[in-house]
Amino acid sequence: DQINKKVYLAQYCALAACGARDFSKFVHRELLKKVTELLKSKKKYTAQGLAILLKETIKSEADRAENLGEGEKEAVLDMINKSGLILGTVEKIGDGPKVPKLRALYQGRILKAENYCAFGVQERAARDVLKAEHSENMSIKSGVDLVVKSIKAAFEADQQFILGGYIEVLVLGHRNFGDLLLPRGEQLLDRAITLFRLEKLPECGVQVTQREEVPKKKRRKLILPSADIPSEDES
């Protein structure tokens, strides 16, 4: 009964992916644009409509990935068709306030709402970390750290599927979303990117997390609790 229910995207959501570096960069750049547009529009879409919209974005960018051979490209597209896209919705819990929730989408269908989702090879390893360390009302930084840690756990459980040897985490959000308000220190600009690079060691898999510096002119600032909110001119 919820398959085609129209819902809003959440106040913020996180997308994470691993794989060939060039492919991931293409995908994330275009997904960032698309999700930011959706957040700004404040329109309602069906789950199927959102799934199709984002899947087509990924497919078009996969076709442009210069460093992918035909066989690998087919495997990537097959993975996209079978994977779940995580989109947030705002729900009212009982008589309490509205809170962000995640919905897992699979081939255009809403599977269930939960606080976190994991798909793919060694998803159990990732879920174990999420289950053990996830807590309500986590800060954005804590959420990013948890995403990285959970994917690292999956890497370490099966080093055979490491392609690019790094993880990229995008945090997307919109400052004013409906009547759902975030604490002052948790507010985001129209879009924010936090990029992590993981070093792959030949025998020990992924062990070291390093922050990859992005040129300041190209990087959107992530506002953390200790930061002041910039003026509109700065954004």
mmCIF file with all atom_site columns, N, CA and C in Angstrom, residues 58-122:
data_model
loop_
_atom_site.group_PDB
_atom_site.id
_atom_site.type_symbol
_atom_site.label_atom_id
_atom_site.label_alt_id
_atom_site.label_comp_id
_atom_site.label_asym_id
_atom_site.label_entity_id
_atom_site.label_seq_id
_atom_site.pdbx_PDB_ins_code
_atom_site.Cartn_x
_atom_site.Cartn_y
_atom_site.Cartn_z
_atom_site.occupancy
_atom_site.B_iso_or_equiv
_atom_site.pdbx_formal_charge
_atom_site.auth_seq_id
_atom_site.auth_comp_id
_atom_site.auth_asym_id
_atom_site.auth_atom_id
_atom_site.pdbx_PDB_model_num
ATOM 1   N N  . ILE A 1 58  ? 22.406 7.458  -13.147 1.00 0.00 ? 58  ILE A N  1
ATOM 2   C CA . ILE A 1 58  ? 23.573 6.589  -12.985 1.00 0.00 ? 58  ILE A CA 1
ATOM 3   C C  . ILE A 1 58  ? 23.910 5.899  -14.299 1.00 0.00 ? 58  ILE A C  1
ATOM 4   N N  . LYS A 1 59  ? 22.900 5.411  -14.994 1.00 0.00 ? 59  LYS A N  1
ATOM 5   C CA . LYS A 1 59  ? 23.139 4.693  -16.249 1.00 0.00 ? 59  LYS A CA 1
ATOM 6   C C  . LYS A 1 59  ? 23.803 5.592  -17.285 1.00 0.00 ? 59  LYS A C  1
ATOM 7   N N  . SER A 1 60  ? 23.304 6.815  -17.402 1.00 0.00 ? 60  SER A N  1
ATOM 8   C CA . SER A 1 60  ? 23.872 7.717  -18.405 1.00 0.00 ? 60  SER A CA 1
ATOM 9   C C  . SER A 1 60  ? 25.329 8.029  -18.095 1.00 0.00 ? 60  SER A C  1
ATOM 10  N N  . GLU A 1 61  ? 25.660 8.166  -16.813 1.00 0.00 ? 61  GLU A N  1
ATOM 11  C CA . GLU A 1 61  ? 27.042 8.446  -16.451 1.00 0.00 ? 61  GLU A CA 1
ATOM 12  C C  . GLU A 1 61  ? 27.922 7.212  -16.605 1.00 0.00 ? 61  GLU A C  1
ATOM 13  N N  . ALA A 1 62  ? 27.345 6.035  -16.385 1.00 0.00 ? 62  ALA A N  1
ATOM 14  C CA . ALA A 1 62  ? 28.114 4.805  -16.579 1.00 0.00 ? 62  ALA A CA 1
ATOM 15  C C  . ALA A 1 62  ? 28.538 4.680  -18.036 1.00 0.00 ? 62  ALA A C  1
ATOM 16  N N  . ASP A 1 63  ? 27.664 5.100  -18.943 1.00 0.00 ? 63  ASP A N  1
ATOM 17  C CA . ASP A 1 63  ? 27.987 5.037  -20.366 1.00 0.00 ? 63  ASP A CA 1
ATOM 18  C C  . ASP A 1 63  ? 29.134 5.979  -20.725 1.00 0.00 ? 63  ASP A C  1
ATOM 19  N N  . ARG A 1 64  ? 29.295 7.030  -19.954 1.00 0.00 ? 64  ARG A N  1
ATOM 20  C CA . ARG A 1 64  ? 30.343 8.008  -20.237 1.00 0.00 ? 64  ARG A CA 1
ATOM 21  C C  . ARG A 1 64  ? 31.678 7.663  -19.571 1.00 0.00 ? 64  ARG A C  1
ATOM 22  N N  . ALA A 1 65  ? 31.658 6.706  -18.670 1.00 0.00 ? 65  ALA A N  1
ATOM 23  C CA . ALA A 1 65  ? 32.882 6.372  -17.935 1.00 0.00 ? 65  ALA A CA 1
ATOM 24  C C  . ALA A 1 65  ? 33.936 5.839  -18.901 1.00 0.00 ? 65  ALA A C  1
ATOM 25  N N  . GLU A 1 66  ? 34.961 6.618  -19.139 1.00 0.00 ? 66  GLU A N  1
ATOM 26  C CA . GLU A 1 66  ? 35.939 6.303  -20.172 1.00 0.00 ? 66  GLU A CA 1
ATOM 27  C C  . GLU A 1 66  ? 36.788 5.083  -19.849 1.00 0.00 ? 66  GLU A C  1
ATOM 28  N N  . ASN A 1 67  ? 37.028 4.823  -18.587 1.00 0.00 ? 67  ASN A N  1
ATOM 29  C CA . ASN A 1 67  ? 37.952 3.758  -18.211 1.00 0.00 ? 67  ASN A CA 1
ATOM 30  C C  . ASN A 1 67  ? 37.281 2.414  -17.969 1.00 0.00 ? 67  ASN A C  1
ATOM 31  N N  . LEU A 1 68  ? 36.022 2.288  -18.335 1.00 0.00 ? 68  LEU A N  1
ATOM 32  C CA . LEU A 1 68  ? 35.324 1.018  -18.139 1.00 0.00 ? 68  LEU A CA 1
ATOM 33  C C  . LEU A 1 68  ? 35.265 0.246  -19.446 1.00 0.00 ? 68  LEU A C  1
ATOM 34  N N  . GLY A 1 69  ? 35.674 -1.011 -19.403 1.00 0.00 ? 69  GLY A N  1
ATOM 35  C CA . GLY A 1 69  ? 35.528 -1.866 -20.570 1.00 0.00 ? 69  GLY A CA 1
ATOM 36  C C  . GLY A 1 69  ? 34.086 -2.315 -20.695 1.00 0.00 ? 69  GLY A C  1
ATOM 37  N N  . GLU A 1 70  ? 33.737 -2.910 -21.825 1.00 0.00 ? 70  GLU A N  1
ATOM 38  C CA . GLU A 1 70  ? 32.351 -3.309 -22.060 1.00 0.00 ? 70  GLU A CA 1
ATOM 39  C C  . GLU A 1 70  ? 31.858 -4.302 -21.019 1.00 0.00 ? 70  GLU A C  1
ATOM 40  N N  . GLY A 1 71  ? 32.698 -5.288 -20.694 1.00 0.00 ? 71  GLY A N  1
ATOM 41  C CA . GLY A 1 71  ? 32.284 -6.293 -19.719 1.00 0.00 ? 71  GLY A CA 1
ATOM 42  C C  . GLY A 1 71  ? 32.038 -5.690 -18.350 1.00 0.00 ? 71  GLY A C  1
ATOM 43  N N  . GLU A 1 72  ? 32.934 -4.806 -17.940 1.00 0.00 ? 72  GLU A N  1
ATOM 44  C CA . GLU A 1 72  ? 32.791 -4.173 -16.627 1.00 0.00 ? 72  GLU A CA 1
ATOM 45  C C  . GLU A 1 72  ? 31.591 -3.237 -16.608 1.00 0.00 ? 72  GLU A C  1
ATOM 46  N N  . LYS A 1 73  ? 31.362 -2.559 -17.741 1.00 0.00 ? 73  LYS A N  1
ATOM 47  C CA . LYS A 1 73  ? 30.229 -1.649 -17.822 1.00 0.00 ? 73  LYS A CA 1
ATOM 48  C C  . LYS A 1 73  ? 28.912 -2.411 -17.685 1.00 0.00 ? 73  LYS A C  1
ATOM 49  N N  . GLU A 1 74  ? 28.820 -3.570 -18.333 1.00 0.00 ? 74  GLU A N  1
ATOM 50  C CA . GLU A 1 74  ? 27.614 -4.384 -18.216 1.00 0.00 ? 74  GLU A CA 1
ATOM 51  C C  . GLU A 1 74  ? 27.399 -4.823 -16.778 1.00 0.00 ? 74  GLU A C  1
ATOM 52  N N  . ALA A 1 75  ? 28.479 -5.177 -16.101 1.00 0.00 ? 75  ALA A N  1
ATOM 53  C CA . ALA A 1 75  ? 28.376 -5.605 -14.705 1.00 0.00 ? 75  ALA A CA 1
ATOM 54  C C  . ALA A 1 75  ? 27.899 -4.454 -13.825 1.00 0.00 ? 75  ALA A C  1
ATOM 55  N N  . VAL A 1 76  ? 28.395 -3.251 -14.110 1.00 0.00 ? 76  VAL A N  1
ATOM 56  C CA . VAL A 1 76  ? 27.991 -2.076 -13.342 1.00 0.00 ? 76  VAL A CA 1
ATOM 57  C C  . VAL A 1 76  ? 26.508 -1.796 -13.537 1.00 0.00 ? 76  VAL A C  1
ATOM 58  N N  . LEU A 1 77  ? 26.046 -1.834 -14.782 1.00 0.00 ? 77  LEU A N  1
ATOM 59  C CA . LEU A 1 77  ? 24.639 -1.573 -15.060 1.00 0.00 ? 77  LEU A CA 1
ATOM 60  C C  . LEU A 1 77  ? 23.743 -2.627 -14.426 1.00 0.00 ? 77  LEU A C  1
ATOM 61  N N  . ASP A 1 78  ? 24.194 -3.877 -14.442 1.00 0.00 ? 78  ASP A N  1
ATOM 62  C CA . ASP A 1 78  ? 23.423 -4.944 -13.809 1.00 0.00 ? 78  ASP A CA 1
ATOM 63  C C  . ASP A 1 78  ? 23.328 -4.699 -12.308 1.00 0.00 ? 78  ASP A C  1
ATOM 64  N N  . MET A 1 79  ? 24.427 -4.251 -11.718 1.00 0.00 ? 79  MET A N  1
ATOM 65  C CA . MET A 1 79  ? 24.441 -3.942 -10.289 1.00 0.00 ? 79  MET A CA 1
ATOM 66  C C  . MET A 1 79  ? 23.470 -2.810 -9.975  1.00 0.00 ? 79  MET A C  1
ATOM 67  N N  . ILE A 1 80  ? 23.442 -1.798 -10.841 1.00 0.00 ? 80  ILE A N  1
ATOM 68  C CA . ILE A 1 80  ? 22.553 -0.660 -10.635 1.00 0.00 ? 80  ILE A CA 1
ATOM 69  C C  . ILE A 1 80  ? 21.094 -1.099 -10.678 1.00 0.00 ? 80  ILE A C  1
ATOM 70  N N  . ASN A 1 81  ? 20.761 -1.954 -11.644 1.00 0.00 ? 81  ASN A N  1
ATOM 71  C CA . ASN A 1 81  ? 19.382 -2.420 -11.775 1.00 0.00 ? 81  ASN A CA 1
ATOM 72  C C  . ASN A 1 81  ? 18.919 -3.205 -10.557 1.00 0.00 ? 81  ASN A C  1
ATOM 73  N N  . LYS A 1 82  ? 19.848 -3.909 -9.928  1.00 0.00 ? 82  LYS A N  1
ATOM 74  C CA . LYS A 1 82  ? 19.489 -4.767 -8.801  1.00 0.00 ? 82  LYS A CA 1
ATOM 75  C C  . LYS A 1 82  ? 19.657 -4.089 -7.446  1.00 0.00 ? 82  LYS A C  1
ATOM 76  N N  . SER A 1 83  ? 20.345 -2.969 -7.432  1.00 0.00 ? 83  SER A N  1
ATOM 77  C CA . SER A 1 83  ? 20.662 -2.346 -6.148  1.00 0.00 ? 83  SER A CA 1
ATOM 78  C C  . SER A 1 83  ? 19.492 -1.532 -5.625  1.00 0.00 ? 83  SER A C  1
ATOM 79  N N  . GLY A 1 84  ? 19.531 -1.260 -4.332  1.00 0.00 ? 84  GLY A N  1
ATOM 80  C CA . GLY A 1 84  ? 18.506 -0.425 -3.718  1.00 0.00 ? 84  GLY A CA 1
ATOM 81  C C  . GLY A 1 84  ? 19.018 0.995  -3.607  1.00 0.00 ? 84  GLY A C  1
ATOM 82  N N  . LEU A 1 85  ? 18.188 1.955  -3.941  1.00 0.00 ? 85  LEU A N  1
ATOM 83  C CA . LEU A 1 85  ? 18.535 3.355  -3.773  1.00 0.00 ? 85  LEU A CA 1
ATOM 84  C C  . LEU A 1 85  ? 17.914 3.841  -2.472  1.00 0.00 ? 85  LEU A C  1
ATOM 85  N N  . ILE A 1 86  ? 18.706 4.463  -1.621  1.00 0.00 ? 86  ILE A N  1
ATOM 86  C CA . ILE A 1 86  ? 18.227 4.895  -0.314  1.00 0.00 ? 86  ILE A CA 1
ATOM 87  C C  . ILE A 1 86  ? 17.775 6.349  -0.398  1.00 0.00 ? 86  ILE A C  1
ATOM 88  N N  . LEU A 1 87  ? 16.514 6.595  -0.116  1.00 0.00 ? 87  LEU A N  1
ATOM 89  C CA . LEU A 1 87  ? 15.982 7.948  -0.119  1.00 0.00 ? 87  LEU A CA 1
ATOM 90  C C  . LEU A 1 87  ? 15.287 8.205  1.202   1.00 0.00 ? 87  LEU A C  1
ATOM 91  N N  . GLY A 1 88  ? 15.417 9.406  1.718   1.00 0.00 ? 88  GLY A N  1
ATOM 92  C CA . GLY A 1 88  ? 14.794 9.717  2.995   1.00 0.00 ? 88  GLY A CA 1
ATOM 93  C C  . GLY A 1 88  ? 13.393 10.264 2.830   1.00 0.00 ? 88  GLY A C  1
ATOM 94  N N  . THR A 1 89  ? 12.562 10.073 3.821   1.00 0.00 ? 89  THR A N  1
ATOM 95  C CA . THR A 1 89  ? 11.244 10.694 3.880   1.00 0.00 ? 89  THR A CA 1
ATOM 96  C C  . THR A 1 89  ? 11.062 11.245 5.283   1.00 0.00 ? 89  THR A C  1
ATOM 97  N N  . VAL A 1 90  ? 10.136 12.152 5.428   1.00 0.00 ? 90  VAL A N  1
ATOM 98  C CA . VAL A 1 90  ? 9.841  12.708 6.743   1.00 0.00 ? 90  VAL A CA 1
ATOM 99  C C  . VAL A 1 90  ? 8.560  12.071 7.250   1.00 0.00 ? 90  VAL A C  1
ATOM 100 N N  . GLU A 1 91  ? 8.608  11.495 8.425   1.00 0.00 ? 91  GLU A N  1
ATOM 101 C CA . GLU A 1 91  ? 7.444  10.820 8.979   1.00 0.00 ? 91  GLU A CA 1
ATOM 102 C C  . GLU A 1 91  ? 7.107  11.381 10.351  1.00 0.00 ? 91  GLU A C  1
ATOM 103 N N  . LYS A 1 92  ? 5.833  11.332 10.685  1.00 0.00 ? 92  LYS A N  1
ATOM 104 C CA . LYS A 1 92  ? 5.391  11.722 12.016  1.00 0.00 ? 92  LYS A CA 1
ATOM 105 C C  . LYS A 1 92  ? 5.278  10.456 12.846  1.00 0.00 ? 92  LYS A C  1
ATOM 106 N N  . ILE A 1 93  ? 6.020  10.374 13.929  1.00 0.00 ? 93  ILE A N  1
ATOM 107 C CA . ILE A 1 93  ? 6.018  9.194  14.778  1.00 0.00 ? 93  ILE A CA 1
ATOM 108 C C  . ILE A 1 93  ? 5.034  9.398  15.924  1.00 0.00 ? 93  ILE A C  1
ATOM 109 N N  . GLY A 1 94  ? 3.908  8.681  15.877  1.00 0.00 ? 94  GLY A N  1
ATOM 110 C CA . GLY A 1 94  ? 2.888  8.825  16.914  1.00 0.00 ? 94  GLY A CA 1
ATOM 111 C C  . GLY A 1 94  ? 2.401  10.254 16.996  1.00 0.00 ? 94  GLY A C  1
ATOM 112 N N  . ASP A 1 95  ? 2.361  10.789 18.208  1.00 0.00 ? 95  ASP A N  1
ATOM 113 C CA . ASP A 1 95  ? 1.961  12.181 18.410  1.00 0.00 ? 95  ASP A CA 1
ATOM 114 C C  . ASP A 1 95  ? 3.169  13.107 18.491  1.00 0.00 ? 95  ASP A C  1
ATOM 115 N N  . GLY A 1 96  ? 4.347  12.557 18.245  1.00 0.00 ? 96  GLY A N  1
ATOM 116 C CA . GLY A 1 96  ? 5.569  13.337 18.361  1.00 0.00 ? 96  GLY A CA 1
ATOM 117 C C  . GLY A 1 96  ? 5.867  14.157 17.122  1.00 0.00 ? 96  GLY A C  1
ATOM 118 N N  . PRO A 1 97  ? 7.077  14.735 17.062  1.00 0.00 ? 97  PRO A N  1
ATOM 119 C CA . PRO A 1 97  ? 7.458  15.574 15.920  1.00 0.00 ? 97  PRO A CA 1
ATOM 120 C C  . PRO A 1 97  ? 7.805  14.744 14.692  1.00 0.00 ? 97  PRO A C  1
ATOM 121 N N  . LYS A 1 98  ? 7.912  15.415 13.567  1.00 0.00 ? 98  LYS A N  1
ATOM 122 C CA . LYS A 1 98  ? 8.340  14.744 12.345  1.00 0.00 ? 98  LYS A CA 1
ATOM 123 C C  . LYS A 1 98  ? 9.842  14.500 12.413  1.00 0.00 ? 98  LYS A C  1
ATOM 124 N N  . VAL A 1 99  ? 10.274 13.341 11.956  1.00 0.00 ? 99  VAL A N  1
ATOM 125 C CA . VAL A 1 99  ? 11.699 13.005 11.988  1.00 0.00 ? 99  VAL A CA 1
ATOM 126 C C  . VAL A 1 99  ? 12.107 12.404 10.651  1.00 0.00 ? 99  VAL A C  1
ATOM 127 N N  . PRO A 1 100 ? 13.395 12.525 10.263  1.00 0.00 ? 100 PRO A N  1
ATOM 128 C CA . PRO A 1 100 ? 13.852 11.917 9.009   1.00 0.00 ? 100 PRO A CA 1
ATOM 129 C C  . PRO A 1 100 ? 13.939 10.403 9.150   1.00 0.00 ? 100 PRO A C  1
ATOM 130 N N  . LYS A 1 101 ? 13.480 9.683  8.148   1.00 0.00 ? 101 LYS A N  1
ATOM 131 C CA . LYS A 1 101 ? 13.620 8.229  8.109   1.00 0.00 ? 101 LYS A CA 1
ATOM 132 C C  . LYS A 1 101 ? 14.164 7.851  6.735   1.00 0.00 ? 101 LYS A C  1
ATOM 133 N N  . LEU A 1 102 ? 14.747 6.673  6.629   1.00 0.00 ? 102 LEU A N  1
ATOM 134 C CA . LEU A 1 102 ? 15.250 6.190  5.351   1.00 0.00 ? 102 LEU A CA 1
ATOM 135 C C  . LEU A 1 102 ? 14.320 5.125  4.799   1.00 0.00 ? 102 LEU A C  1
ATOM 136 N N  . ARG A 1 103 ? 14.143 5.142  3.502   1.00 0.00 ? 103 ARG A N  1
ATOM 137 C CA . ARG A 1 103 ? 13.362 4.101  2.837   1.00 0.00 ? 103 ARG A CA 1
ATOM 138 C C  . ARG A 1 103 ? 14.257 3.433  1.803   1.00 0.00 ? 103 ARG A C  1
ATOM 139 N N  . ALA A 1 104 ? 14.268 2.134  1.800   1.00 0.00 ? 104 ALA A N  1
ATOM 140 C CA . ALA A 1 104 ? 15.067 1.390  0.829   1.00 0.00 ? 104 ALA A CA 1
ATOM 141 C C  . ALA A 1 104 ? 14.215 1.138  -0.407  1.00 0.00 ? 104 ALA A C  1
ATOM 142 N N  . LEU A 1 105 ? 14.727 1.508  -1.563  1.00 0.00 ? 105 LEU A N  1
ATOM 143 C CA . LEU A 1 105 ? 14.008 1.302  -2.819  1.00 0.00 ? 105 LEU A CA 1
ATOM 144 C C  . LEU A 1 105 ? 14.668 0.186  -3.610  1.00 0.00 ? 105 LEU A C  1
ATOM 145 N N  . TYR A 1 106 ? 13.856 -0.700 -4.144  1.00 0.00 ? 106 TYR A N  1
ATOM 146 C CA . TYR A 1 106 ? 14.383 -1.772 -4.981  1.00 0.00 ? 106 TYR A CA 1
ATOM 147 C C  . TYR A 1 106 ? 13.506 -1.883 -6.215  1.00 0.00 ? 106 TYR A C  1
ATOM 148 N N  . GLN A 1 107 ? 14.082 -1.608 -7.385  1.00 0.00 ? 107 GLN A N  1
ATOM 149 C CA . GLN A 1 107 ? 13.358 -1.656 -8.651  1.00 0.00 ? 107 GLN A CA 1
ATOM 150 C C  . GLN A 1 107 ? 12.058 -0.862 -8.569  1.00 0.00 ? 107 GLN A C  1
ATOM 151 N N  . GLY A 1 108 ? 12.128 0.324  -7.975  1.00 0.00 ? 108 GLY A N  1
ATOM 152 C CA . GLY A 1 108 ? 10.972 1.205  -7.937  1.00 0.00 ? 108 GLY A CA 1
ATOM 153 C C  . GLY A 1 108 ? 10.011 0.954  -6.805  1.00 0.00 ? 108 GLY A C  1
ATOM 154 N N  . ARG A 1 109 ? 10.275 -0.031 -5.955  1.00 0.00 ? 109 ARG A N  1
ATOM 155 C CA . ARG A 1 109 ? 9.350  -0.335 -4.863  1.00 0.00 ? 109 ARG A CA 1
ATOM 156 C C  . ARG A 1 109 ? 9.948  0.070  -3.522  1.00 0.00 ? 109 ARG A C  1
ATOM 157 N N  . ILE A 1 110 ? 9.110  0.564  -2.639  1.00 0.00 ? 110 ILE A N  1
ATOM 158 C CA . ILE A 1 110 ? 9.562  0.839  -1.281  1.00 0.00 ? 110 ILE A CA 1
ATOM 159 C C  . ILE A 1 110 ? 9.564  -0.469 -0.518  1.00 0.00 ? 110 ILE A C  1
ATOM 160 N N  . LEU A 1 111 ? 10.711 -0.840 0.025   1.00 0.00 ? 111 LEU A N  1
ATOM 161 C CA . LEU A 1 111 ? 10.792 -2.086 0.775   1.00 0.00 ? 111 LEU A CA 1
ATOM 162 C C  . LEU A 1 111 ? 10.400 -1.869 2.228   1.00 0.00 ? 111 LEU A C  1
ATOM 163 N N  . LYS A 1 112 ? 11.061 -0.963 2.899   1.00 0.00 ? 112 LYS A N  1
ATOM 164 C CA . LYS A 1 112 ? 10.747 -0.702 4.301   1.00 0.00 ? 112 LYS A CA 1
ATOM 165 C C  . LYS A 1 112 ? 11.448 0.575  4.736   1.00 0.00 ? 112 LYS A C  1
ATOM 166 N N  . ALA A 1 113 ? 10.981 1.121  5.850   1.00 0.00 ? 113 ALA A N  1
ATOM 167 C CA . ALA A 1 113 ? 11.609 2.313  6.410   1.00 0.00 ? 113 ALA A CA 1
ATOM 168 C C  . ALA A 1 113 ? 12.474 1.904  7.585   1.00 0.00 ? 113 ALA A C  1
ATOM 169 N N  . GLU A 1 114 ? 13.684 2.428  7.624   1.00 0.00 ? 114 GLU A N  1
ATOM 170 C CA . GLU A 1 114 ? 14.583 2.114  8.725   1.00 0.00 ? 114 GLU A CA 1
ATOM 171 C C  . GLU A 1 114 ? 15.623 3.210  8.859   1.00 0.00 ? 114 GLU A C  1
ATOM 172 N N  . ASN A 1 115 ? 16.431 3.117  9.895   1.00 0.00 ? 115 ASN A N  1
ATOM 173 C CA . ASN A 1 115 ? 17.418 4.160  10.159  1.00 0.00 ? 115 ASN A CA 1
ATOM 174 C C  . ASN A 1 115 ? 18.650 4.055  9.281   1.00 0.00 ? 115 ASN A C  1
ATOM 175 N N  . TYR A 1 116 ? 18.910 2.882  8.739   1.00 0.00 ? 116 TYR A N  1
ATOM 176 C CA . TYR A 1 116 ? 20.077 2.688  7.881   1.00 0.00 ? 116 TYR A CA 1
ATOM 177 C C  . TYR A 1 116 ? 19.832 1.474  6.994   1.00 0.00 ? 116 TYR A C  1
ATOM 178 N N  . CYS A 1 117 ? 20.543 1.432  5.881   1.00 0.00 ? 117 CYS A N  1
ATOM 179 C CA . CYS A 1 117 ? 20.404 0.327  4.930   1.00 0.00 ? 117 CYS A CA 1
ATOM 180 C C  . CYS A 1 117 ? 21.784 -0.046 4.402   1.00 0.00 ? 117 CYS A C  1
ATOM 181 N N  . ALA A 1 118 ? 21.924 -1.276 3.975   1.00 0.00 ? 118 ALA A N  1
ATOM 182 C CA . ALA A 1 118 ? 23.157 -1.730 3.335   1.00 0.00 ? 118 ALA A CA 1
ATOM 183 C C  . ALA A 1 118 ? 22.784 -2.738 2.264   1.00 0.00 ? 118 ALA A C  1
ATOM 184 N N  . PHE A 1 119 ? 23.446 -2.667 1.123   1.00 0.00 ? 119 PHE A N  1
ATOM 185 C CA . PHE A 1 119 ? 23.180 -3.575 0.016   1.00 0.00 ? 119 PHE A CA 1
ATOM 186 C C  . PHE A 1 119 ? 24.495 -4.067 -0.564  1.00 0.00 ? 119 PHE A C  1
ATOM 187 N N  . GLY A 1 120 ? 24.460 -5.206 -1.204  1.00 0.00 ? 120 GLY A N  1
ATOM 188 C CA . GLY A 1 120 ? 25.623 -5.670 -1.950  1.00 0.00 ? 120 GLY A CA 1
ATOM 189 C C  . GLY A 1 120 ? 26.436 -6.725 -1.232  1.00 0.00 ? 120 GLY A C  1
ATOM 190 N N  . VAL A 1 121 ? 27.641 -6.960 -1.777  1.00 0.00 ? 121 VAL A N  1
ATOM 191 C CA . VAL A 1 121 ? 28.541 -7.973 -1.238  1.00 0.00 ? 121 VAL A CA 1
ATOM 192 C C  . VAL A 1 121 ? 28.913 -7.625 0.204   1.00 0.00 ? 121 VAL A C  1
ATOM 193 N N  . GLN A 1 122 ? 28.876 -8.621 1.070   1.00 0.00 ? 122 GLN A N  1
ATOM 194 C CA . GLN A 1 122 ? 29.240 -8.453 2.480   1.00 0.00 ? 122 GLN A CA 1
ATOM 195 C C  . GLN A 1 122 ? 28.404 -7.386 3.183   1.00 0.00 ? 122 GLN A C  1
#
